[in-house]
Amino acid sequence: MQDQPTEIAGMTFEEALRALEDVVRRLEGGDVPLDESIDLYERGEDLRKHCQARLDAAQARIEKIVAGPDGKPAGAAPFDGA
């Protein structure tokens, strides 16, 4: 598996999602030459993986919410991604 470019690794979920939407729009437009289409597809896949990793991390944090004695959420335990 290819490592994500540093530029993508530093993006927030929202930034990566906007960039992915732009890639999809460009590919769907059909005006992009073949070689550029391949590059865009690869970038889109890197962006998708980044977005999925951010969603997975958020889900793991949500699942670690600690319930208080009354059964209501009382806080969140830090997520250890290791």
XYZ file of C-alpha atoms in Angstrom, residues 3-42:
40
model
C 1.789 6.020 1.743
C -0.394 9.090 1.540
C 1.288 12.273 0.351
C 2.258 14.590 3.208
C -0.175 17.190 1.896
C -3.127 14.817 2.337
C -1.935 13.500 5.702
C -2.115 17.043 7.111
C -5.678 17.689 5.910
C -8.707 17.827 8.133
C -11.588 15.520 7.279
C -13.516 18.432 5.776
C -10.579 19.580 3.634
C -9.988 16.056 2.337
C -13.671 15.556 1.594
C -13.829 18.818 -0.392
C -10.699 17.792 -2.325
C -12.209 14.359 -3.010
C -15.430 15.961 -4.263
C -13.337 18.137 -6.605
C -11.529 15.058 -7.956
C -14.845 13.294 -8.581
C -16.286 16.375 -10.329
C -13.262 16.607 -12.603
C -13.326 12.909 -13.461
C -17.073 12.943 -14.107
C -16.661 15.985 -16.359
C -14.833 13.832 -18.891
C -12.555 16.671 -20.039
C -9.387 15.300 -18.439
C -6.748 13.518 -20.529
C -6.132 9.844 -19.720
C -2.816 10.285 -17.874
C -4.241 13.080 -15.734
C -7.348 10.968 -15.083
C -5.147 8.192 -13.710
C -3.311 10.673 -11.466
C -6.637 12.104 -10.280
C -7.964 8.622 -9.565
C -4.876 7.805 -7.465
